[in-house]
PDB file of C-alpha atoms and ligand atoms in Angstrom:
ATOM      1  CA  MET A1000      22.769 -29.987  -1.437  1.00 71.00           C
ATOM      2  CA  GLU A1001      26.008 -28.185  -2.282  1.00 70.00           C
ATOM      3  CA  THR A1002      26.118 -24.430  -2.897  1.00 70.00           C
ATOM      4  CA  GLY A1003      26.354 -24.720  -6.706  1.00 73.00           C
ATOM      5  CA  LEU A1004      23.323 -26.984  -6.834  1.00 88.00           C
ATOM      6  CA  TRP A1005      21.261 -24.601  -4.687  1.00 90.00           C
ATOM      7  CA  LYS A1006      22.193 -21.794  -7.072  1.00 91.00           C
ATOM      8  CA  LYS A1007      21.088 -23.888 -10.059  1.00 93.00           C
ATOM      9  CA  THR A1008      17.857 -24.944  -8.351  1.00 94.00           C
ATOM     10  CA  LEU A1009      16.954 -21.397  -7.302  1.00 96.00           C
ATOM     11  CA  ALA A1010      17.871 -19.697 -10.618  1.00 96.00           C
ATOM     12  CA  PRO A1011      14.426 -20.203 -12.263  1.00 97.00           C
ATOM     13  CA  TYR A1012      12.787 -18.855  -9.099  1.00 98.00           C
ATOM     14  CA  GLU A1013      15.016 -15.746  -9.279  1.00 98.00           C
ATOM     15  CA  LEU A1014      13.835 -15.231 -12.844  1.00 98.00           C
ATOM     16  CA  ALA A1015      10.187 -15.778 -11.918  1.00 98.00           C
ATOM     17  CA  VAL A1016      10.414 -13.210  -9.099  1.00 98.00           C
ATOM     18  CA  GLU A1017      12.014 -10.668 -11.446  1.00 98.00           C
ATOM     19  CA  GLU A1018       9.408 -11.237 -14.168  1.00 98.00           C
ATOM     20  CA  LEU A1019       6.378 -11.281 -11.880  1.00 98.00           C
ATOM     21  CA  THR A1020       7.513  -8.179 -10.013  1.00 98.00           C
ATOM     22  CA  ALA A1021       7.997  -6.335 -13.302  1.00 98.00           C
ATOM     23  CA  LYS A1022       4.595  -7.512 -14.580  1.00 98.00           C
ATOM     24  CA  PHE A1023       2.674  -6.363 -11.508  1.00 98.00           C
ATOM     25  CA  ARG A1024       4.538  -3.047 -11.492  1.00 98.00           C
ATOM     26  CA  HIS A1025       3.447  -2.666 -15.086  1.00 98.00           C
ATOM     27  CA  VAL A1026      -0.172  -3.170 -14.005  1.00 98.00           C
ATOM     28  CA  ILE A1027       0.199  -0.103 -11.729  1.00 97.00           C
ATOM     29  CA  LYS A1028       1.648   1.822 -14.667  1.00 96.00           C
ATOM     30  CA  GLU A1029      -1.242   0.833 -16.943  1.00 96.00           C
ATOM     31  CA  TYR A1030      -3.790   2.133 -14.426  1.00 94.00           C
ATOM     32  CA  HIS A1031      -1.869   5.392 -14.033  1.00 92.00           C
ATOM     33  CA  ILE A1032      -1.571   5.911 -17.798  1.00 90.00           C
ATOM     34  CA  ARG A1033      -5.375   5.648 -17.915  1.00 89.00           C
ATOM     35  CA  ASN A1034      -5.633   8.185 -15.056  1.00 87.00           C
ATOM     36  CA  GLU A1035      -7.242   5.445 -12.977  1.00 90.00           C
ATOM     37  CA  TYR A1036      -6.760   4.434  -9.372  1.00 92.00           C
ATOM     38  CA  SER A1037      -4.610   1.315  -9.105  1.00 95.00           C
ATOM     39  CA  PRO A1038      -5.744  -1.412  -6.676  1.00 97.00           C
ATOM     40  CA  ILE A1039      -2.037  -2.295  -6.421  1.00 98.00           C
ATOM     41  CA  GLU A1040      -0.066   0.230  -4.411  1.00 97.00           C
ATOM     42  CA  ARG A1041       3.340  -1.450  -4.300  1.00 97.00           C
ATOM     43  CA  VAL A1042       5.007  -4.732  -5.332  1.00 98.00           C
ATOM     44  CA  THR A1043       8.029  -6.492  -3.887  1.00 98.00           C
ATOM     45  CA  GLY A1044       9.471  -9.952  -4.419  1.00 98.00           C
ATOM     46  CA  ARG A1045      11.996 -12.306  -2.944  1.00 98.00           C
ATOM     47  CA  VAL A1046      13.377 -15.801  -3.345  1.00 98.00           C
ATOM     48  CA  LYS A1047      13.212 -17.722  -0.077  1.00 97.00           C
ATOM     49  CA  SER A1048      16.599 -17.994   1.588  1.00 95.00           C
ATOM     50  CA  VAL A1049      18.241 -21.442   1.677  1.00 95.00           C
ATOM     51  CA  SER A1050      18.115 -21.485   5.470  1.00 93.00           C
ATOM     52  CA  SER A1051      14.406 -20.647   5.424  1.00 93.00           C
ATOM     53  CA  ILE A1052      13.809 -23.438   2.851  1.00 95.00           C
ATOM     54  CA  LEU A1053      15.754 -25.924   4.981  1.00 95.00           C
ATOM     55  CA  ASP A1054      13.801 -24.804   8.013  1.00 92.00           C
ATOM     56  CA  LYS A1055      10.464 -25.394   6.248  1.00 94.00           C
ATOM     57  CA  MET A1056      11.603 -28.775   4.876  1.00 95.00           C
ATOM     58  CA  HIS A1057      12.536 -29.792   8.394  1.00 94.00           C
ATOM     59  CA  ARG A1058       9.279 -28.431   9.913  1.00 93.00           C
ATOM     60  CA  LYS A1059       7.088 -30.156   7.336  1.00 95.00           C
ATOM     61  CA  ASN A1060       9.221 -33.249   6.911  1.00 95.00           C
ATOM     62  CA  ILE A1061       9.765 -32.681   3.197  1.00 95.00           C
ATOM     63  CA  PRO A1062      12.503 -34.731   1.477  1.00 94.00           C
ATOM     64  CA  LEU A1063      14.947 -32.887  -0.799  1.00 92.00           C
ATOM     65  CA  GLU A1064      13.581 -34.605  -3.949  1.00 92.00           C
ATOM     66  CA  GLN A1065      10.133 -33.142  -3.264  1.00 95.00           C
ATOM     67  CA  LEU A1066      11.345 -29.648  -2.469  1.00 94.00           C
ATOM     68  CA  GLU A1067       9.997 -28.010  -5.635  1.00 95.00           C
ATOM     69  CA  GLU A1068       6.585 -29.693  -5.593  1.00 95.00           C
ATOM     70  CA  LYS A1069       5.926 -29.326  -1.859  1.00 96.00           C
ATOM     71  CA  ILE A1070       7.199 -25.822  -1.090  1.00 97.00           C
ATOM     72  CA  ASP A1071       5.060 -23.327  -2.941  1.00 97.00           C
ATOM     73  CA  ASP A1072       6.604 -20.102  -1.691  1.00 97.00           C
ATOM     74  CA  ILE A1073      10.217 -20.395  -2.881  1.00 98.00           C
ATOM     75  CA  ALA A1074       9.286 -17.587  -5.239  1.00 98.00           C
ATOM     76  CA  GLY A1075       7.341 -14.994  -3.274  1.00 98.00           C
ATOM     77  CA  ILE A1076       5.635 -11.849  -4.494  1.00 98.00           C
ATOM     78  CA  ARG A1077       4.046  -9.355  -2.127  1.00 98.00           C
ATOM     79  CA  ILE A1078       1.372  -7.006  -3.372  1.00 98.00           C
ATOM     80  CA  ILE A1079       0.427  -4.131  -1.091  1.00 98.00           C
ATOM     81  CA  CYS A1080      -2.979  -2.488  -1.474  1.00 97.00           C
ATOM     82  CA  GLN A1081      -4.437   0.607   0.123  1.00 96.00           C
ATOM     83  CA  PHE A1082      -7.832  -0.880   0.931  1.00 96.00           C
ATOM     84  CA  GLU A1083      -9.144  -4.330   1.808  1.00 95.00           C
ATOM     85  CA  GLU A1084     -11.563  -4.239  -1.169  1.00 95.00           C
ATOM     86  CA  ASP A1085      -8.566  -3.894  -3.497  1.00 97.00           C
ATOM     87  CA  ILE A1086      -7.238  -7.268  -2.352  1.00 98.00           C
ATOM     88  CA  TYR A1087     -10.136  -9.109  -4.019  1.00 97.00           C
ATOM     89  CA  LYS A1088      -9.791  -6.974  -7.144  1.00 97.00           C
ATOM     90  CA  VAL A1089      -6.143  -7.982  -7.395  1.00 98.00           C
ATOM     91  CA  SER A1090      -6.999 -11.619  -6.780  1.00 98.00           C
ATOM     92  CA  ASN A1091      -9.550 -11.505  -9.657  1.00 98.00           C
ATOM     93  CA  LEU A1092      -7.036  -9.732 -11.846  1.00 98.00           C
ATOM     94  CA  ILE A1093      -4.582 -12.595 -11.259  1.00 98.00           C
ATOM     95  CA  SER A1094      -7.253 -15.220 -12.045  1.00 98.00           C
ATOM     96  CA  ARG A1095      -7.956 -13.544 -15.390  1.00 98.00           C
ATOM     97  CA  ARG A1096      -4.301 -13.477 -16.538  1.00 98.00           C
ATOM     98  CA  SER A1097      -3.172 -15.906 -19.199  1.00 97.00           C
ATOM     99  CA  ASP A1098       0.473 -16.042 -18.108  1.00 97.00           C
ATOM    100  CA  MET A1099      -0.206 -17.666 -14.721  1.00 98.00           C
ATOM    101  CA  VAL A1100      -2.563 -20.379 -13.564  1.00 98.00           C
ATOM    102  CA  VAL A1101      -4.073 -20.271 -10.093  1.00 98.00           C
ATOM    103  CA  LYS A1102      -3.337 -23.417  -8.106  1.00 98.00           C
ATOM    104  CA  GLU A1103      -4.805 -22.354  -4.798  1.00 97.00           C
ATOM    105  CA  LYS A1104      -6.172 -19.362  -2.903  1.00 97.00           C
ATOM    106  CA  LYS A1105      -5.797 -19.021   0.865  1.00 97.00           C
ATOM    107  CA  ASP A1106      -8.061 -16.415   2.432  1.00 97.00           C
ATOM    108  CA  TYR A1107      -6.585 -15.420   5.782  1.00 97.00           C
ATOM    109  CA  LEU A1108      -8.859 -12.375   5.814  1.00 95.00           C
ATOM    110  CA  THR A1109     -12.008 -14.342   6.504  1.00 94.00           C
ATOM    111  CA  HIS A1110     -10.024 -17.125   8.204  1.00 95.00           C
ATOM    112  CA  VAL A1111      -7.625 -15.136  10.383  1.00 94.00           C
ATOM    113  CA  LYS A1112      -4.677 -17.247  11.583  1.00 94.00           C
ATOM    114  CA  GLU A1113      -4.414 -17.953  15.287  1.00 90.00           C
ATOM    115  CA  SER A1114      -1.455 -15.578  15.483  1.00 90.00           C
ATOM    116  CA  GLY A1115      -3.657 -12.747  14.182  1.00 93.00           C
ATOM    117  CA  TYR A1116      -2.039 -12.945  10.710  1.00 95.00           C
ATOM    118  CA  ARG A1117      -4.243 -11.569   7.940  1.00 96.00           C
ATOM    119  CA  SER A1118      -3.396 -11.684   4.254  1.00 97.00           C
ATOM    120  CA  TYR A1119      -4.681 -13.232   1.026  1.00 98.00           C
ATOM    121  CA  HIS A1120      -2.422 -15.769  -0.656  1.00 98.00           C
ATOM    122  CA  VAL A1121      -2.662 -16.894  -4.267  1.00 98.00           C
ATOM    123  CA  VAL A1122      -0.394 -19.739  -5.324  1.00 98.00           C
ATOM    124  CA  VAL A1123       0.154 -19.770  -9.078  1.00 98.00           C
ATOM    125  CA  TYR A1124       1.883 -21.935 -11.636  1.00 98.00           C
ATOM    126  CA  TYR A1125       4.191 -19.822 -13.750  1.00 98.00           C
ATOM    127  CA  VAL A1126       6.419 -20.831 -16.668  1.00 98.00           C
ATOM    128  CA  VAL A1127       9.928 -19.422 -17.066  1.00 98.00           C
ATOM    129  CA  GLU A1128      12.216 -19.986 -20.029  1.00 97.00           C
ATOM    130  CA  THR A1129      15.535 -21.599 -19.106  1.00 94.00           C
ATOM    131  CA  LEU A1130      18.523 -22.781 -21.145  1.00 92.00           C
ATOM    132  CA  HIS A1131      16.883 -26.211 -21.204  1.00 90.00           C
ATOM    133  CA  GLY A1132      13.482 -24.941 -22.284  1.00 95.00           C
ATOM    134  CA  PRO A1133      10.357 -23.945 -20.380  1.00 97.00           C
ATOM    135  CA  LYS A1134      10.100 -24.782 -16.688  1.00 97.00           C
ATOM    136  CA  GLN A1135       6.897 -24.555 -14.685  1.00 97.00           C
ATOM    137  CA  ILE A1136       7.348 -23.401 -11.111  1.00 97.00           C
ATOM    138  CA  MET A1137       5.048 -22.317  -8.296  1.00 98.00           C
ATOM    139  CA  ALA A1138       4.990 -18.831  -6.838  1.00 98.00           C
ATOM    140  CA  GLU A1139       3.114 -17.499  -3.845  1.00 98.00           C
ATOM    141  CA  ILE A1140       1.542 -14.071  -4.211  1.00 98.00           C
ATOM    142  CA  GLN A1141       0.700 -12.478  -0.853  1.00 98.00           C
ATOM    143  CA  ILE A1142      -1.850  -9.683  -1.154  1.00 98.00           C
ATOM    144  CA  ARG A1143      -2.469  -7.444   1.854  1.00 98.00           C
ATOM    145  CA  THR A1144      -3.152  -3.872   2.915  1.00 97.00           C
ATOM    146  CA  MET A1145      -0.421  -1.570   4.197  1.00 96.00           C
ATOM    147  CA  ALA A1146      -1.776  -1.981   7.724  1.00 96.00           C
ATOM    148  CA  MET A1147      -1.784  -5.804   7.461  1.00 96.00           C
ATOM    149  CA  ASN A1148       1.759  -5.659   6.109  1.00 97.00           C
ATOM    150  CA  PHE A1149       2.877  -3.498   9.021  1.00 96.00           C
ATOM    151  CA  TRP A1150       1.541  -6.070  11.474  1.00 96.00           C
ATOM    152  CA  ALA A1151       2.928  -9.105   9.615  1.00 96.00           C
ATOM    153  CA  THR A1152       6.387  -7.554   9.238  1.00 95.00           C
ATOM    154  CA  ILE A1153       6.663  -6.792  12.960  1.00 94.00           C
ATOM    155  CA  GLU A1154       5.270 -10.172  13.956  1.00 93.00           C
ATOM    156  CA  HIS A1155       7.604 -11.980  11.552  1.00 91.00           C
ATOM    157  CA  SER A1156      10.640 -10.220  13.014  1.00 91.00           C
ATOM    158  CA  LEU A1157       9.526 -11.201  16.516  1.00 90.00           C
ATOM    159  CA  GLN A1158       9.076 -14.834  15.395  1.00 85.00           C
ATOM    160  CA  TYR A1159      12.652 -14.670  14.199  1.00 78.00           C
ATOM    161  CA  LYS A1160      13.912 -13.050  17.406  1.00 81.00           C
ATOM    162  CA  TYR A1161      12.131 -15.531  19.681  1.00 84.00           C
ATOM    163  CA  ARG A1162      12.602 -18.468  17.269  1.00 79.00           C
ATOM    164  CA  GLY A1163       8.849 -19.140  17.094  1.00 75.00           C
ATOM    165  CA  GLU A1164       8.408 -19.006  20.878  1.00 86.00           C
ATOM    166  CA  ILE A1165       6.994 -15.509  21.348  1.00 86.00           C
ATOM    167  CA  PRO A1166       6.231 -14.873  25.067  1.00 89.00           C
ATOM    168  CA  PRO A1167       2.469 -15.059  25.863  1.00 90.00           C
ATOM    169  CA  ASN A1168       2.198 -11.398  26.926  1.00 90.00           C
ATOM    170  CA  VAL A1169       3.679 -10.292  23.568  1.00 90.00           C
ATOM    171  CA  THR A1170       1.369 -12.715  21.693  1.00 91.00           C
ATOM    172  CA  GLN A1171      -1.652 -11.203  23.462  1.00 92.00           C
ATOM    173  CA  ARG A1172      -0.603  -7.690  22.516  1.00 91.00           C
ATOM    174  CA  LEU A1173      -0.033  -8.765  18.923  1.00 93.00           C
ATOM    175  CA  SER A1174      -3.547 -10.242  18.838  1.00 92.00           C
ATOM    176  CA  ALA A1175      -4.940  -6.976  20.167  1.00 93.00           C
ATOM    177  CA  ALA A1176      -2.938  -5.035  17.564  1.00 94.00           C
ATOM    178  CA  SER A1177      -4.285  -7.345  14.828  1.00 94.00           C
ATOM    179  CA  ARG A1178      -7.867  -6.529  15.906  1.00 93.00           C
ATOM    180  CA  THR A1179      -7.038  -2.816  15.890  1.00 94.00           C
ATOM    181  CA  ILE A1180      -5.792  -3.224  12.332  1.00 94.00           C
ATOM    182  CA  ILE A1181      -9.114  -4.800  11.307  1.00 94.00           C
ATOM    183  CA  ASP A1182     -10.836  -1.659  12.673  1.00 94.00           C
ATOM    184  CA  LEU A1183      -8.322   0.636  10.965  1.00 94.00           C
ATOM    185  CA  ASP A1184      -8.769  -1.074   7.577  1.00 94.00           C
ATOM    186  CA  SER A1185     -12.540  -0.936   7.896  1.00 93.00           C
ATOM    187  CA  GLU A1186     -12.397   2.758   8.895  1.00 92.00           C
ATOM    188  CA  MET A1187     -10.210   3.514   5.863  1.00 93.00           C
ATOM    189  CA  SER A1188     -12.599   1.541   3.621  1.00 92.00           C
ATOM    190  CA  SER A1189     -15.469   3.739   4.765  1.00 92.00           C
ATOM    191  CA  VAL A1190     -13.748   6.789   3.259  1.00 91.00           C
ATOM    192  CA  ARG A1191     -12.339   4.855   0.292  1.00 90.00           C
ATOM    193  CA  ASP A1192     -14.396   6.676  -2.348  1.00 89.00           C
ATOM    194  CA  VAL A1193     -13.343  10.105  -1.093  1.00 91.00           C
ATOM    195  CA  ILE A1194      -9.675   9.070  -0.924  1.00 90.00           C
ATOM    196  CA  ILE A1195      -9.744   7.482  -4.392  1.00 90.00           C
ATOM    197  CA  ASP A1196     -11.395  10.595  -5.790  1.00 89.00           C
ATOM    198  CA  ALA A1197      -8.656  12.809  -4.342  1.00 90.00           C
ATOM    199  CA  GLN A1198      -5.910  10.477  -5.582  1.00 89.00           C
ATOM    200  CA  ASN A1199      -7.432  10.308  -9.069  1.00 90.00           C
ATOM    201  CA  SER A1200      -7.528  14.109  -9.247  1.00 91.00           C
ATOM    202  CA  SER A1201      -3.890  14.336  -8.238  1.00 91.00           C
ATOM    203  CA  LEU A1202      -2.960  11.628 -10.778  1.00 90.00           C
ATOM    204  CA  LEU A1203      -4.886  13.434 -13.528  1.00 92.00           C
ATOM    205  CA  GLN A1204      -3.213  16.731 -12.615  1.00 93.00           C
ATOM    206  CA  ASN A1205       0.259  15.141 -12.748  1.00 92.00           C
ATOM    207  CA  ASN A1206      -0.425  13.588 -16.142  1.00 91.00           C
ATOM    208  CA  LEU A1207      -1.891  16.822 -17.535  1.00 94.00           C
ATOM    209  CA  VAL A1208       1.090  18.888 -16.323  1.00 95.00           C
ATOM    210  CA  ARG A1209       3.515  16.332 -17.786  1.00 94.00           C
ATOM    211  CA  ASP A1210       1.731  16.394 -21.185  1.00 93.00           C
ATOM    212  CA  ILE A1211       1.487  20.188 -21.224  1.00 94.00           C
ATOM    213  CA  LEU A1212       5.183  20.660 -20.437  1.00 94.00           C
ATOM    214  CA  MET A1213       6.133  18.139 -23.118  1.00 92.00           C
ATOM    215  CA  THR A1214       3.981  19.939 -25.688  1.00 93.00           C
ATOM    216  CA  ILE A1215       5.474  23.324 -24.710  1.00 92.00           C
ATOM    217  CA  GLU A1216       8.965  21.852 -25.087  1.00 91.00           C
ATOM    218  CA  ASN A1217       8.079  20.574 -28.565  1.00 90.00           C
ATOM    219  CA  LEU A1218       6.624  23.956 -29.524  1.00 89.00           C
ATOM    220  CA  TYR A1219      10.093  25.476 -29.017  1.00 86.00           C
ATOM    221  CA  LYS A1220      11.166  23.589 -32.168  1.00 84.00           C
ATOM    222  CA  VAL A1221       8.421  24.967 -34.382  1.00 85.00           C
ATOM    223  CA  THR A1222       7.587  28.470 -33.205  1.00 86.00           C
ATOM    224  CA  THR A1223       9.224  31.602 -31.821  1.00 87.00           C
ATOM    225  CA  GLU A1224      10.570  31.930 -28.315  1.00 87.00           C
ATOM    226  CA  ARG A1225       8.190  34.852 -27.750  1.00 89.00           C
ATOM    227  CA  GLU A1226       5.168  32.725 -28.646  1.00 88.00           C
ATOM    228  CA  VAL A1227       6.251  29.872 -26.369  1.00 90.00           C
ATOM    229  CA  LYS A1228       6.942  32.314 -23.521  1.00 91.00           C
ATOM    230  CA  LYS A1229       3.354  33.598 -23.858  1.00 92.00           C
ATOM    231  CA  ILE A1230       1.991  30.036 -23.676  1.00 93.00           C
ATOM    232  CA  GLN A1231       4.212  29.222 -20.719  1.00 92.00           C
ATOM    233  CA  ASP A1232       3.026  32.293 -18.790  1.00 93.00           C
ATOM    234  CA  GLU A1233      -0.566  31.337 -19.492  1.00 93.00           C
ATOM    235  CA  PHE A1234       0.139  27.830 -18.235  1.00 94.00           C
ATOM    236  CA  LEU A1235       1.657  29.161 -14.995  1.00 94.00           C
ATOM    237  CA  ARG A1236      -1.344  31.442 -14.482  1.00 94.00           C
ATOM    238  CA  ILE A1237      -3.764  28.520 -14.894  1.00 93.00           C
ATOM    239  CA  PHE A1238      -1.646  26.169 -12.800  1.00 93.00           C
ATOM    240  CA  LYS A1239      -1.782  28.630  -9.897  1.00 91.00           C
ATOM    241  CA  MET A1240      -5.593  28.655 -10.080  1.00 91.00           C
ATOM    242  CA  ASN A1241      -5.525  25.038  -8.844  1.00 89.00           C
ATOM    243  CA  ASP A1242      -8.585  24.248 -10.971  1.00 92.00           C
ATOM    244  CA  LEU A1243      -8.499  20.874 -12.723  1.00 92.00           C
ATOM    245  CA  ASP A1244     -11.223  21.826 -15.245  1.00 93.00           C
ATOM    246  CA  GLU A1245      -9.244  24.884 -16.298  1.00 94.00           C
ATOM    247  CA  LEU A1246      -6.093  22.798 -16.623  1.00 94.00           C
ATOM    248  CA  GLU A1247      -7.943  20.278 -18.817  1.00 94.00           C
ATOM    249  CA  ARG A1248      -9.309  23.111 -20.973  1.00 95.00           C
ATOM    250  CA  PHE A1249      -5.802  24.568 -21.397  1.00 95.00           C
ATOM    251  CA  HIS A1250      -4.462  21.090 -22.265  1.00 95.00           C
ATOM    252  CA  ARG A1251      -7.093  20.705 -25.018  1.00 94.00           C
ATOM    253  CA  GLU A1252      -6.402  24.186 -26.398  1.00 93.00           C
ATOM    254  CA  LEU A1253      -2.668  23.597 -26.392  1.00 93.00           C
ATOM    255  CA  ASP A1254      -3.191  20.345 -28.281  1.00 91.00           C
ATOM    256  CA  ILE A1255      -5.121  22.238 -30.975  1.00 91.00           C
ATOM    257  CA  ILE A1256      -2.300  24.842 -31.211  1.00 89.00           C
ATOM    258  CA  ALA A1257       0.351  22.103 -31.464  1.00 87.00           C
ATOM    259  CA  GLU A1258      -1.726  20.240 -34.050  1.00 85.00           C
ATOM    260  CA  GLY A1259      -1.947  23.492 -36.084  1.00 83.00           C
ATOM    261  CA  TYR A1260       1.842  23.751 -36.192  1.00 80.00           C
ATOM    262  CA  ARG A1261       2.134  20.096 -37.229  1.00 72.00           C
ATOM    263  CA  VAL A1262      -0.294  20.705 -40.108  1.00 58.00           C
ATOM    264  CA  GLN A1263       1.641  23.817 -41.154  1.00 64.00           C
ATOM    265  CA  GLN A1264       4.844  21.782 -41.244  1.00 61.00           C
ATOM    266  CA  ILE A1265       3.311  19.154 -43.531  1.00 52.00           C
TER     267      ILE A1265
HETATM  268  P1  0O2 B1727       8.990 -16.524   5.172  1.00 63.55           P
HETATM  269  O1  0O2 B1727      10.201 -16.185   5.959  1.00 63.55           O
HETATM  270  O2  0O2 B1727       8.093 -15.345   5.000  1.00 63.55           O
HETATM  271  O3  0O2 B1727       9.303 -17.199   3.897  1.00 63.55           O
HETATM  272  P2  0O2 B1727       1.385 -23.278   7.105  1.00 63.55           P
HETATM  273  O4  0O2 B1727       2.272 -24.409   7.453  1.00 63.55           O
HETATM  274  O5  0O2 B1727       0.093 -23.655   6.460  1.00 63.55           O
HETATM  275  O6  0O2 B1727       1.237 -22.296   8.256  1.00 63.55           O
HETATM  276  P3  0O2 B1727       2.431 -22.637   4.520  1.00 63.55           P
HETATM  277  O7  0O2 B1727       1.962 -23.943   4.029  1.00 63.55           O
HETATM  278  O8  0O2 B1727       3.845 -22.302   4.242  1.00 63.55           O
HETATM  279  O9  0O2 B1727       2.207 -22.428   6.061  1.00 63.55           O
HETATM  280  O10 0O2 B1727       1.529 -21.571   3.828  1.00 63.55           O
HETATM  281  P4  0O2 B1727       1.036 -20.172   4.314  1.00 63.55           P
HETATM  282  O11 0O2 B1727       0.199 -20.249   5.508  1.00 63.55           O
HETATM  283  O12 0O2 B1727       0.426 -19.591   3.103  1.00 63.55           O
HETATM  284  O13 0O2 B1727       2.368 -19.355   4.741  1.00 63.55           O
HETATM  285  C1  0O2 B1727       3.299 -18.966   3.838  1.00 63.55           C
HETATM  286  C2  0O2 B1727       3.869 -17.628   4.242  1.00 63.55           C
HETATM  287  O14 0O2 B1727       2.850 -16.752   4.737  1.00 63.55           O
HETATM  288  C3  0O2 B1727       4.878 -17.668   5.376  1.00 63.55           C
HETATM  289  O15 0O2 B1727       6.125 -18.076   4.905  1.00 63.55           O
HETATM  290  C4  0O2 B1727       4.848 -16.220   5.833  1.00 63.55           C
HETATM  291  O16 0O2 B1727       5.533 -15.381   4.934  1.00 63.55           O
HETATM  292  C5  0O2 B1727       3.387 -15.914   5.755  1.00 63.55           C
HETATM  293  N1  0O2 B1727       2.745 -16.257   7.030  1.00 63.55           N
HETATM  294  C6  0O2 B1727       1.947 -17.290   7.283  1.00 63.55           C
HETATM  295  N2  0O2 B1727       1.538 -17.285   8.569  1.00 63.55           N
HETATM  296  C7  0O2 B1727       2.099 -16.185   9.144  1.00 63.55           C
HETATM  297  C8  0O2 B1727       2.052 -15.612  10.467  1.00 63.55           C
HETATM  298  O17 0O2 B1727       1.399 -16.102  11.388  1.00 63.55           O
HETATM  299  N3  0O2 B1727       2.772 -14.468  10.668  1.00 63.55           N
HETATM  300  C9  0O2 B1727       3.500 -13.871   9.673  1.00 63.55           C
HETATM  301  N4  0O2 B1727       4.170 -12.760   9.977  1.00 63.55           N
HETATM  302  N5  0O2 B1727       3.573 -14.405   8.438  1.00 63.55           N
HETATM  303  C10 0O2 B1727       2.887 -15.531   8.169  1.00 63.55           C
HETATM  304  P5  0O2 B1727       7.223 -18.679   5.891  1.00 63.55           P
HETATM  305  O18 0O2 B1727       7.884 -19.808   5.230  1.00 63.55           O
HETATM  306  O19 0O2 B1727       6.605 -18.989   7.220  1.00 63.55           O
HETATM  307  O20 0O2 B1727       8.220 -17.509   6.146  1.00 63.55           O
END
């Protein structure tokens, strides 16, 4: 296929990666707006390189005409989670969405690959709008923990370096590292509740501080500088106490004050 044709073929996949990445990032945002822990930590996406596509076609004996129906990871999204439990939450979240249809799920967590690779793959059908109307494509969503991603990234780079022929002693060490990662993930899961609790508190504090500062800024427009200075000093005093309940109480009180000024203005 000539360069221009590759560009045309891959364009809808570029769009799908952009849209899906934005959508999953928005999921994180929605959780944070609700002061809730997000099972998605980070999202990245890529369109498979032409050389990697050619490589796969060659490896799997796929003719050019069947490229789009046989290769399901031309559009690839990677979702990184903090804990293994989150992976299944994300997978369920994907199943419930109306803008993508699950074609297949591959669970390499319970069925670890011989290499030691662990991840959860969801292949979805996704429709993008093109100049010629809607086009349905496939996208592969890889969901894994940070630790699994660390392992897979290193192993992938070694595959590349050794062109798939990793020396046996390195393979053995990678297998051992993969087992260590299973232990690490399970250890982290055992303190998941405590970690989530701490992260939720920090998220709530950030949101409260942001709201309070915005309200104080707005108060500048409707009351005297002296009054705002008093409120600001009170805020700094409470902030230094490092007490979330106090901060929430101050936030509520400030809302009532701001509401009072709004009423006065009407
Ligand atoms: P790239 O460069 O990431 O695009 P199969 O023939 O069944 O092994 P298939 O049908 O492509 O592979 O599906 P699968 O197993 O879901 O693998 C798709 C992608 O998962 C791979 O894409 C890798 O990104 C990742 N993957 C699968 N197995 C391994 C592994 O052992 N190690 C690492 N590091 N990643 C893996 P590509 O096309 O191989 O590569």
